[in-house]
PDB file of C-alpha atoms in Angstrom:
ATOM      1  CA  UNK N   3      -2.498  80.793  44.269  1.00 80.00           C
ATOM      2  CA  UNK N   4      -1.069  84.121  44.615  1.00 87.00           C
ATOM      3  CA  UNK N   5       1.951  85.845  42.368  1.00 92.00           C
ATOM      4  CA  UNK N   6       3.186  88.684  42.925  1.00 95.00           C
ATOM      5  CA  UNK N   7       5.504  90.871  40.842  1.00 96.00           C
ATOM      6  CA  UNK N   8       7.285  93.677  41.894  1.00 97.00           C
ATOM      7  CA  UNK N   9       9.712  95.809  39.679  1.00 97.00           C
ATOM      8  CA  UNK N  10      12.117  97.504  39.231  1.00 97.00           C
ATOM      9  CA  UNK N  11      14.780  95.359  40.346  1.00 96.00           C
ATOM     10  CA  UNK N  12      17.134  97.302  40.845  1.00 97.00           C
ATOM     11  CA  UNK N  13      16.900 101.098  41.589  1.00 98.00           C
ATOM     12  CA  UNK N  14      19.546 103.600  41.987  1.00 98.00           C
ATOM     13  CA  UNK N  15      18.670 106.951  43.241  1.00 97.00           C
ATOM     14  CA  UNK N  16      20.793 110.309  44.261  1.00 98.00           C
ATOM     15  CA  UNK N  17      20.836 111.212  48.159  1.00 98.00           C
ATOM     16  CA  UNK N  18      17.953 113.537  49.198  1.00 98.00           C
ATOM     17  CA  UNK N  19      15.496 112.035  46.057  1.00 98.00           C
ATOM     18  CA  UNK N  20      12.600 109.530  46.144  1.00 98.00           C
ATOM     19  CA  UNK N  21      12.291 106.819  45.313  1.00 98.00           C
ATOM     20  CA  UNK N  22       9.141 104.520  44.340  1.00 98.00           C
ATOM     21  CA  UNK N  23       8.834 100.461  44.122  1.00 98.00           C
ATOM     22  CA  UNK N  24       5.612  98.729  42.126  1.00 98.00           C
ATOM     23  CA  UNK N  25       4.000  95.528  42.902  1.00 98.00           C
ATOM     24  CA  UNK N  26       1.647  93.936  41.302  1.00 97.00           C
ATOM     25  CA  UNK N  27      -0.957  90.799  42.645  1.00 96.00           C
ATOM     26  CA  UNK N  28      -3.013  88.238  41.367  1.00 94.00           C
ATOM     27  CA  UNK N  29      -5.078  87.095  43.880  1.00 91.00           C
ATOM     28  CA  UNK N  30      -8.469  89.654  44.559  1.00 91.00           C
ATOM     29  CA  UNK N  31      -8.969  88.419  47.785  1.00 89.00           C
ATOM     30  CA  UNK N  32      -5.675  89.570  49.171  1.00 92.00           C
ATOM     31  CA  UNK N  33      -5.751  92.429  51.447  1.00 91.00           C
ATOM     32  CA  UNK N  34      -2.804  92.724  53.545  1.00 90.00           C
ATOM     33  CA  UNK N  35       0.082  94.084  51.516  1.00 94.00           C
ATOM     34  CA  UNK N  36       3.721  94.594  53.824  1.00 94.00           C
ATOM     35  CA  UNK N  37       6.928  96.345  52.535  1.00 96.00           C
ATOM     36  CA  UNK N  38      10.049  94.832  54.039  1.00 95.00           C
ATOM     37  CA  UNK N  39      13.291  95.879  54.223  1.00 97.00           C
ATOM     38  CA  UNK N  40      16.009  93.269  54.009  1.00 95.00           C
ATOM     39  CA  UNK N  41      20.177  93.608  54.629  1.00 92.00           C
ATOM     40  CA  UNK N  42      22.274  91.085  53.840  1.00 85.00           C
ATOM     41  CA  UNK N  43      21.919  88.043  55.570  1.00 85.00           C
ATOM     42  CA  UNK N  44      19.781  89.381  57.695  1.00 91.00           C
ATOM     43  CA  UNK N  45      15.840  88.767  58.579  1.00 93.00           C
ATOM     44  CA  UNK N  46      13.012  90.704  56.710  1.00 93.00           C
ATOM     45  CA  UNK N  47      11.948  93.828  58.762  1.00 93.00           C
ATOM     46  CA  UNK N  48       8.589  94.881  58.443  1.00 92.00           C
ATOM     47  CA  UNK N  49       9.129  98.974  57.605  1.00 96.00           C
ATOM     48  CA  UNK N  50       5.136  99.101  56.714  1.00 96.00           C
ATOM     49  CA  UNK N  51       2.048  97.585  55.776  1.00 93.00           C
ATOM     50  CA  UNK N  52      -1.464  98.529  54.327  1.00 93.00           C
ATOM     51  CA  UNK N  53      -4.868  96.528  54.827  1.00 90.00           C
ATOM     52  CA  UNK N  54      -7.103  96.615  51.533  1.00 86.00           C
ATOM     53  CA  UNK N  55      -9.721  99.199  53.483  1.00 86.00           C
ATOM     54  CA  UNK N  56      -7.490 101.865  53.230  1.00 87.00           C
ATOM     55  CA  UNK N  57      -6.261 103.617  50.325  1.00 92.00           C
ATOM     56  CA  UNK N  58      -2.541 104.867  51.792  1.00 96.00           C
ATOM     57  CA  UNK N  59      -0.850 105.167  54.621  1.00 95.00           C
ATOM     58  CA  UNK N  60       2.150 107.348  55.863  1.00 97.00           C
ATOM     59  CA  UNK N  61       4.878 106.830  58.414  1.00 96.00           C
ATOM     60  CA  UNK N  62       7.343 109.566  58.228  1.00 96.00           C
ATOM     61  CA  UNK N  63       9.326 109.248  54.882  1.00 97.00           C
ATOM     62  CA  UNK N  64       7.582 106.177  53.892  1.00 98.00           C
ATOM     63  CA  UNK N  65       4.103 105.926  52.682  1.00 98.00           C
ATOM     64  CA  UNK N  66       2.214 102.983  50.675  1.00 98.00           C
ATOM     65  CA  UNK N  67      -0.259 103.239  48.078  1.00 97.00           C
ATOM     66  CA  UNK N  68      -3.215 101.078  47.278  1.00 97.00           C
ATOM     67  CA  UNK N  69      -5.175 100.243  44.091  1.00 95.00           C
ATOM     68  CA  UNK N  70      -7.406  97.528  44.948  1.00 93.00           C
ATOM     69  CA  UNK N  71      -9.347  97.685  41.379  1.00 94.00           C
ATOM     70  CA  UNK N  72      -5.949  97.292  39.689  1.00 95.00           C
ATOM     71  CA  UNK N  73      -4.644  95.096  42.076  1.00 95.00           C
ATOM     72  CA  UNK N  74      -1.464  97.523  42.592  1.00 95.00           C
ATOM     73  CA  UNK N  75       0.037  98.862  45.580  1.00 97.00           C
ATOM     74  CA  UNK N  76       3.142 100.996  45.763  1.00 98.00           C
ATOM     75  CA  UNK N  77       6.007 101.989  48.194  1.00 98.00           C
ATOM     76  CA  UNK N  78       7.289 105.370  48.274  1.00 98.00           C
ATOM     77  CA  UNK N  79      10.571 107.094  50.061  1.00 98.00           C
ATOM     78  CA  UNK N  80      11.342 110.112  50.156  1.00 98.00           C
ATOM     79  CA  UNK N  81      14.226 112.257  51.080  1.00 98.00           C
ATOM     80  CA  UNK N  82      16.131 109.012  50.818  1.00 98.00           C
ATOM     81  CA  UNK N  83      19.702 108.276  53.032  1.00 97.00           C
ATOM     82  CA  UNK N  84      22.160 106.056  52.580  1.00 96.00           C
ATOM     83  CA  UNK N  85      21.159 103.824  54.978  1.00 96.00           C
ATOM     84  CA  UNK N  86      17.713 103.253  52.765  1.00 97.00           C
ATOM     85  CA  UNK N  87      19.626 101.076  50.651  1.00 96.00           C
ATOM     86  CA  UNK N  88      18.458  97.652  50.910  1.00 96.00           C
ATOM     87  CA  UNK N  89      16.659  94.849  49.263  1.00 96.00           C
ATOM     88  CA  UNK N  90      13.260  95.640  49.464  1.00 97.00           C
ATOM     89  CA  UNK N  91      10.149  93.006  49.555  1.00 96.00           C
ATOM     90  CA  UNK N  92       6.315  93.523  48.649  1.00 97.00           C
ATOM     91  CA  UNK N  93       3.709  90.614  50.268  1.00 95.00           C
ATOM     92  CA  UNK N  94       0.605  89.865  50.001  1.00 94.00           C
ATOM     93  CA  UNK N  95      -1.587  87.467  52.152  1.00 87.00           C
ATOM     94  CA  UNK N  96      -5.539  87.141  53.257  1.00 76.00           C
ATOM     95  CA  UNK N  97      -5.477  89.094  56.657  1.00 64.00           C
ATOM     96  CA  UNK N  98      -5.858  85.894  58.964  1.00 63.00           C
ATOM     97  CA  UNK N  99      -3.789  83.878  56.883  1.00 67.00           C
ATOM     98  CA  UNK N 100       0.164  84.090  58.349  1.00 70.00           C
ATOM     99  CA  UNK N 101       1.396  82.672  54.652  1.00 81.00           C
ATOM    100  CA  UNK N 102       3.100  85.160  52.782  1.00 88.00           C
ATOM    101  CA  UNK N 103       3.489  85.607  48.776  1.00 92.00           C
ATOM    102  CA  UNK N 104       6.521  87.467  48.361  1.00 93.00           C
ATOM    103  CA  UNK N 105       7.431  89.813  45.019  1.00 95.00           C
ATOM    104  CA  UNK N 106      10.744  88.799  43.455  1.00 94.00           C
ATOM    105  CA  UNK N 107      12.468  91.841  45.430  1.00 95.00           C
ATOM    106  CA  UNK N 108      13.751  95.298  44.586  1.00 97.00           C
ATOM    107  CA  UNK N 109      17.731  96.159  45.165  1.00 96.00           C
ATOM    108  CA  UNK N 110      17.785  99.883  46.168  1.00 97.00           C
ATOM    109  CA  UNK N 111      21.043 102.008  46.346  1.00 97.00           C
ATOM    110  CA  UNK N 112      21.070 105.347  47.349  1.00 97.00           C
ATOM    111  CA  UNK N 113      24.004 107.300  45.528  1.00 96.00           C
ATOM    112  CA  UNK N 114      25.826 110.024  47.897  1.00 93.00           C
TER     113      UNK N 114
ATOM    114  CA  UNK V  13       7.484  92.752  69.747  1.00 62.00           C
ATOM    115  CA  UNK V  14       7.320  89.736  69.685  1.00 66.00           C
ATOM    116  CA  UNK V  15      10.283  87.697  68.925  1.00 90.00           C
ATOM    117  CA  UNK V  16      11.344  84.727  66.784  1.00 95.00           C
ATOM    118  CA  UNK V  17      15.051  82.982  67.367  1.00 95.00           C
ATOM    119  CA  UNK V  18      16.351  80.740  65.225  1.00 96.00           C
ATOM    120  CA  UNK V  19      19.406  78.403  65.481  1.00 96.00           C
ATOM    121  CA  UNK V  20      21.657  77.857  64.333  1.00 97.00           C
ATOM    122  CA  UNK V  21      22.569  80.994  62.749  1.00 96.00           C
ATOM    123  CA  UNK V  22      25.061  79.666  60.435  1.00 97.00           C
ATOM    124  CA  UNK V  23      26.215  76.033  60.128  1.00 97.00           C
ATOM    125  CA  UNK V  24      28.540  73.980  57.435  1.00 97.00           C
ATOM    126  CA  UNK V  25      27.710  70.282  56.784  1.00 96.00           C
ATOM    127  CA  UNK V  26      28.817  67.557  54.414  1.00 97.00           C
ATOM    128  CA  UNK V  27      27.089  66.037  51.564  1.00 98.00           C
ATOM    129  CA  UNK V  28      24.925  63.473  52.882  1.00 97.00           C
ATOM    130  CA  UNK V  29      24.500  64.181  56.467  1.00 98.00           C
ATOM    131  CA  UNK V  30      21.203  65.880  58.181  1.00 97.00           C
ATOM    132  CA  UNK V  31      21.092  68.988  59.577  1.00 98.00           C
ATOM    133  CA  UNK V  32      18.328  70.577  61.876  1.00 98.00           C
ATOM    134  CA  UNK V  33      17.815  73.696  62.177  1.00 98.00           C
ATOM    135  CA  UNK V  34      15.016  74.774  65.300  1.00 97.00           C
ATOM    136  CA  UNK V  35      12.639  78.173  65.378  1.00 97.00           C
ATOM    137  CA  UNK V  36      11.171  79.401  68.708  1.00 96.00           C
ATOM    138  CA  UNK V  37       8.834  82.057  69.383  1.00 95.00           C
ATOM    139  CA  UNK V  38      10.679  83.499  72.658  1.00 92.00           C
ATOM    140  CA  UNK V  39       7.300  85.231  73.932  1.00 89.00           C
ATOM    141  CA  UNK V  40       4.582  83.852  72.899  1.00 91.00           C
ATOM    142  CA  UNK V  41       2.877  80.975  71.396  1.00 92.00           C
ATOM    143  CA  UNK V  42       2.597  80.171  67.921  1.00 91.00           C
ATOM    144  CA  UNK V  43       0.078  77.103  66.251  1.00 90.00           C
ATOM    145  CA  UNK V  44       1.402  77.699  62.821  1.00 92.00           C
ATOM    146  CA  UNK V  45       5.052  78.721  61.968  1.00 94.00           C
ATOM    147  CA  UNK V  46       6.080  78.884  58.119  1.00 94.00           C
ATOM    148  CA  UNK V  47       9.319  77.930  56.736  1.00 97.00           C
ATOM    149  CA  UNK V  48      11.363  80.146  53.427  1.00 96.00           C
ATOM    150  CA  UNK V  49      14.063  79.224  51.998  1.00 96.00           C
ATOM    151  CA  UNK V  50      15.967  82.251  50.283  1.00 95.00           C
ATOM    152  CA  UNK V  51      18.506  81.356  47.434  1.00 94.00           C
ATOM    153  CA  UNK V  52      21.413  84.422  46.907  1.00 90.00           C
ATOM    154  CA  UNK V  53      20.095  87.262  44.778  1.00 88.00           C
ATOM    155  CA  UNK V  54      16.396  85.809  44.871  1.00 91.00           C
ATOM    156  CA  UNK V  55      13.257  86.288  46.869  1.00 92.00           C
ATOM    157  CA  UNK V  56      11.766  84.713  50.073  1.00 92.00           C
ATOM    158  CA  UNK V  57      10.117  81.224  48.653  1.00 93.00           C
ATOM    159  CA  UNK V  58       7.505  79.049  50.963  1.00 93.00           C
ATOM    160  CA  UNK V  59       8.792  76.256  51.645  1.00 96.00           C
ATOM    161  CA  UNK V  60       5.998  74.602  53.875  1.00 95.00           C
ATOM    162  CA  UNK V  61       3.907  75.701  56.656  1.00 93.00           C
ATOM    163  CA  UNK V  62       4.325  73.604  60.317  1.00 93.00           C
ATOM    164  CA  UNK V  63       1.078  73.025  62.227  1.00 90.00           C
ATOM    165  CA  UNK V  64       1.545  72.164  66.133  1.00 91.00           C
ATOM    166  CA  UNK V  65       0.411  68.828  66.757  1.00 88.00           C
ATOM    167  CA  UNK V  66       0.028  67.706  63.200  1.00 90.00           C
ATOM    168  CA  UNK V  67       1.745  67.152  59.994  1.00 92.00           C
ATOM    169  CA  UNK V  68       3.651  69.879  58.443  1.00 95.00           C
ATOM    170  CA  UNK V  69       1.775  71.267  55.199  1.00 94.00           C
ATOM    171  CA  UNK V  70       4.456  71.593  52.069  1.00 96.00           C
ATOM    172  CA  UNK V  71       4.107  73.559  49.009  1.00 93.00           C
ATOM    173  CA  UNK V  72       4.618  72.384  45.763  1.00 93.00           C
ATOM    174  CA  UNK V  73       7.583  71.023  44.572  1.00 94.00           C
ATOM    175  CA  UNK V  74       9.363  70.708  48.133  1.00 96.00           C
ATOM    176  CA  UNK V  75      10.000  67.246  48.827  1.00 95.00           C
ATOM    177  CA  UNK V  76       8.571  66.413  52.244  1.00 94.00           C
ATOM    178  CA  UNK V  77      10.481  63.595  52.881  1.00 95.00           C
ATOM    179  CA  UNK V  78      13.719  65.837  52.464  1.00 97.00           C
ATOM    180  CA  UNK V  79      12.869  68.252  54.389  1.00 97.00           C
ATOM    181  CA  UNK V  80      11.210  67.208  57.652  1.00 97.00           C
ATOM    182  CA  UNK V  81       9.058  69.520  59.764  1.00 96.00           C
ATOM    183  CA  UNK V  82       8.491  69.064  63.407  1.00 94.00           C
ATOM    184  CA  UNK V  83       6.409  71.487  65.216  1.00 93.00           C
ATOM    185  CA  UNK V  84       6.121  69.337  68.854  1.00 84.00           C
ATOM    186  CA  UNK V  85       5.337  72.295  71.142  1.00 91.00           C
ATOM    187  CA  UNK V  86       3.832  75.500  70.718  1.00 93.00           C
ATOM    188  CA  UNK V  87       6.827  77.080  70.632  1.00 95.00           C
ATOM    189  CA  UNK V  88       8.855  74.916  69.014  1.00 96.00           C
ATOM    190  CA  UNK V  89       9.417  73.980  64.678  1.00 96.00           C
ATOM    191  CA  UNK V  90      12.474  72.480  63.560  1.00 97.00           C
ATOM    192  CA  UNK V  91      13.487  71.661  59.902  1.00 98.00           C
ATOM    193  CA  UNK V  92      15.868  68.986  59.231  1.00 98.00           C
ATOM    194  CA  UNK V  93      17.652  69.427  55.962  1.00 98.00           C
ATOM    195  CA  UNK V  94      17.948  65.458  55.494  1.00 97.00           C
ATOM    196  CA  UNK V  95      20.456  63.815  52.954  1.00 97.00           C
ATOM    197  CA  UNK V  96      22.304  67.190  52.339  1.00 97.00           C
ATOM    198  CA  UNK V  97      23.213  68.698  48.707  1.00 97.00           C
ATOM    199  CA  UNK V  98      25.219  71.869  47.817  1.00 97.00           C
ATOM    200  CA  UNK V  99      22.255  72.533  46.118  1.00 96.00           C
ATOM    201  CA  UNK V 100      20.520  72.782  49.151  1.00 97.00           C
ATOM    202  CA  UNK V 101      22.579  75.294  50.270  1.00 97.00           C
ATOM    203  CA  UNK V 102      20.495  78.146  51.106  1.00 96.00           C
ATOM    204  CA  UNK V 103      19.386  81.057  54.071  1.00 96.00           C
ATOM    205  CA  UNK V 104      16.452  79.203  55.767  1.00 97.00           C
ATOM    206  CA  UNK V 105      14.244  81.532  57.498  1.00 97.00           C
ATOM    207  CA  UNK V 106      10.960  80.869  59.767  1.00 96.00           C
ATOM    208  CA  UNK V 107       8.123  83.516  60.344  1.00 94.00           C
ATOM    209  CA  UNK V 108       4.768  82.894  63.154  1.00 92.00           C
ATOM    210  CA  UNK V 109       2.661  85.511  63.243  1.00 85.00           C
ATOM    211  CA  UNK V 110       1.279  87.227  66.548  1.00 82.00           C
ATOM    212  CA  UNK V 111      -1.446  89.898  67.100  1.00 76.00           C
ATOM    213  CA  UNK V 112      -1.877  89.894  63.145  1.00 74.00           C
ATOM    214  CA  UNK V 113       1.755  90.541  62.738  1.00 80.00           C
ATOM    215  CA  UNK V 114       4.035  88.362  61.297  1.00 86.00           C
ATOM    216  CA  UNK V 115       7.687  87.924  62.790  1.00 89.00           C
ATOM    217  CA  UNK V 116      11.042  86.366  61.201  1.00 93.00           C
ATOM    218  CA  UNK V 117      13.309  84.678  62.930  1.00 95.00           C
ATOM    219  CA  UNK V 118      17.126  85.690  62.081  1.00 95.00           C
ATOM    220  CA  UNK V 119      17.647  83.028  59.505  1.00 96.00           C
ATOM    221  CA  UNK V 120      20.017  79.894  58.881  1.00 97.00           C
ATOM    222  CA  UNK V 121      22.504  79.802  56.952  1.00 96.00           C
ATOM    223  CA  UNK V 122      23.150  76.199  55.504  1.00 97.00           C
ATOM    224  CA  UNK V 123      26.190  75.868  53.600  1.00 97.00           C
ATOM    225  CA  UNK V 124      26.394  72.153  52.044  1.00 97.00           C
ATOM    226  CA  UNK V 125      30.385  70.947  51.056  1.00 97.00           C
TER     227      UNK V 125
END
């Protein structure tokens, strides 16, 4: 099956920086990779997502990166706030296939 | 977007007794709903993946006859936590996915004493 590994986890980073979360996969035939932003106790929230025919995709001060020959992808902020801390979650599925793998999670603090 | 409720939201039982906990996709209809189980400081984990109509599908290592799946309606999973541990104590979360995107519902929290 899939595994997916995602570091660092944990990630503190000064107001107004950027900062960057890796994941890893295992499984080639993945190609739907979502980032999701989790508070505590609360649901997952899908903040974006990349399908493997594209190499990187922007939205606003978020962007994910793709490396489908490495089997990487990558989730970037920038100009972070303090409301960008979170626990943040990398997935990977087969498009089609609702079943998530889920990377181990990244704890992201944003220092005033 | 779409929306998935869960319910209860939060619920205390003793060790021993069953509890249920029920997943609805408010807006539209879902064949397949999936089941996580999310232990503090760790990662969403698969429990098992409900199929309308037929039996539930469990990963490895969950005990099906522990936790029971029901997904009678379209609309509709429930997982009963049967025979409850303070080990099983845990935020239980469903997804279904609709239009290619995948939905959570809130999330249980079970708290075993």
């Amino acid at each position: 099956g899939e595994n997916v590994e995602q570091h660092p986890s944990t990630l503190s980073v000064q107001e107004g920086d950027s900062a960057v979360i890796k994941c890893t996969y295992s499984d080639s035939a993945s190609n739907y990779f979502p980032w999701y932003k989790q508070e505590l106790g609360k649901r997952p929230q899908l903040i974006i997502d990349i399908r493997s025919n594209v190499g990187e995709k922007k939205d606003q001060r978020i962007a994910v990166t793709l490396n489908k020959t490495a089997k990487h992808f990558s989730l970037h902020i920038t100009e972070t706030q303090p409301e960008d801390s979170a626990v943040y979650f990398c997935a990977a599925n087969h498009f089609g296939n609702e079943k998530l793998t889920f990377g181990t999670g990244t704890r992201l603090t944003i220092i005033p | 977007g779409a929306v998935v409720s869960q319910h209860p939201s939060r619920v205390i039982c003793k060790s021993g007794t069953s509890v249920k906990i029920e997943c609805r996709s408010l807006d539209f209809q879902a064949t397949t709903m999936f089941w996580y189980r999310q232990f503090p400081k760790q990662s969403l984990m698969l429990m098992a993946t409900s199929n309308e109509g037929s039996k539930a599908t469990y990963e490895q290592g969950v005990e099906k006859d522990k936790f029971l799946i029901n997904h009678a309606s379209l609309t509709l999973s429930t997982l009963t936590v049967t025979s409850a541990h303070p080990e099983d104590s845990s935020f239980y979360i469903c997804s279904a996915d609709q239009g290619n995107t995948i939905y959570f519902g809130e999330g249980s929290w079970l708290t075993v004493v």
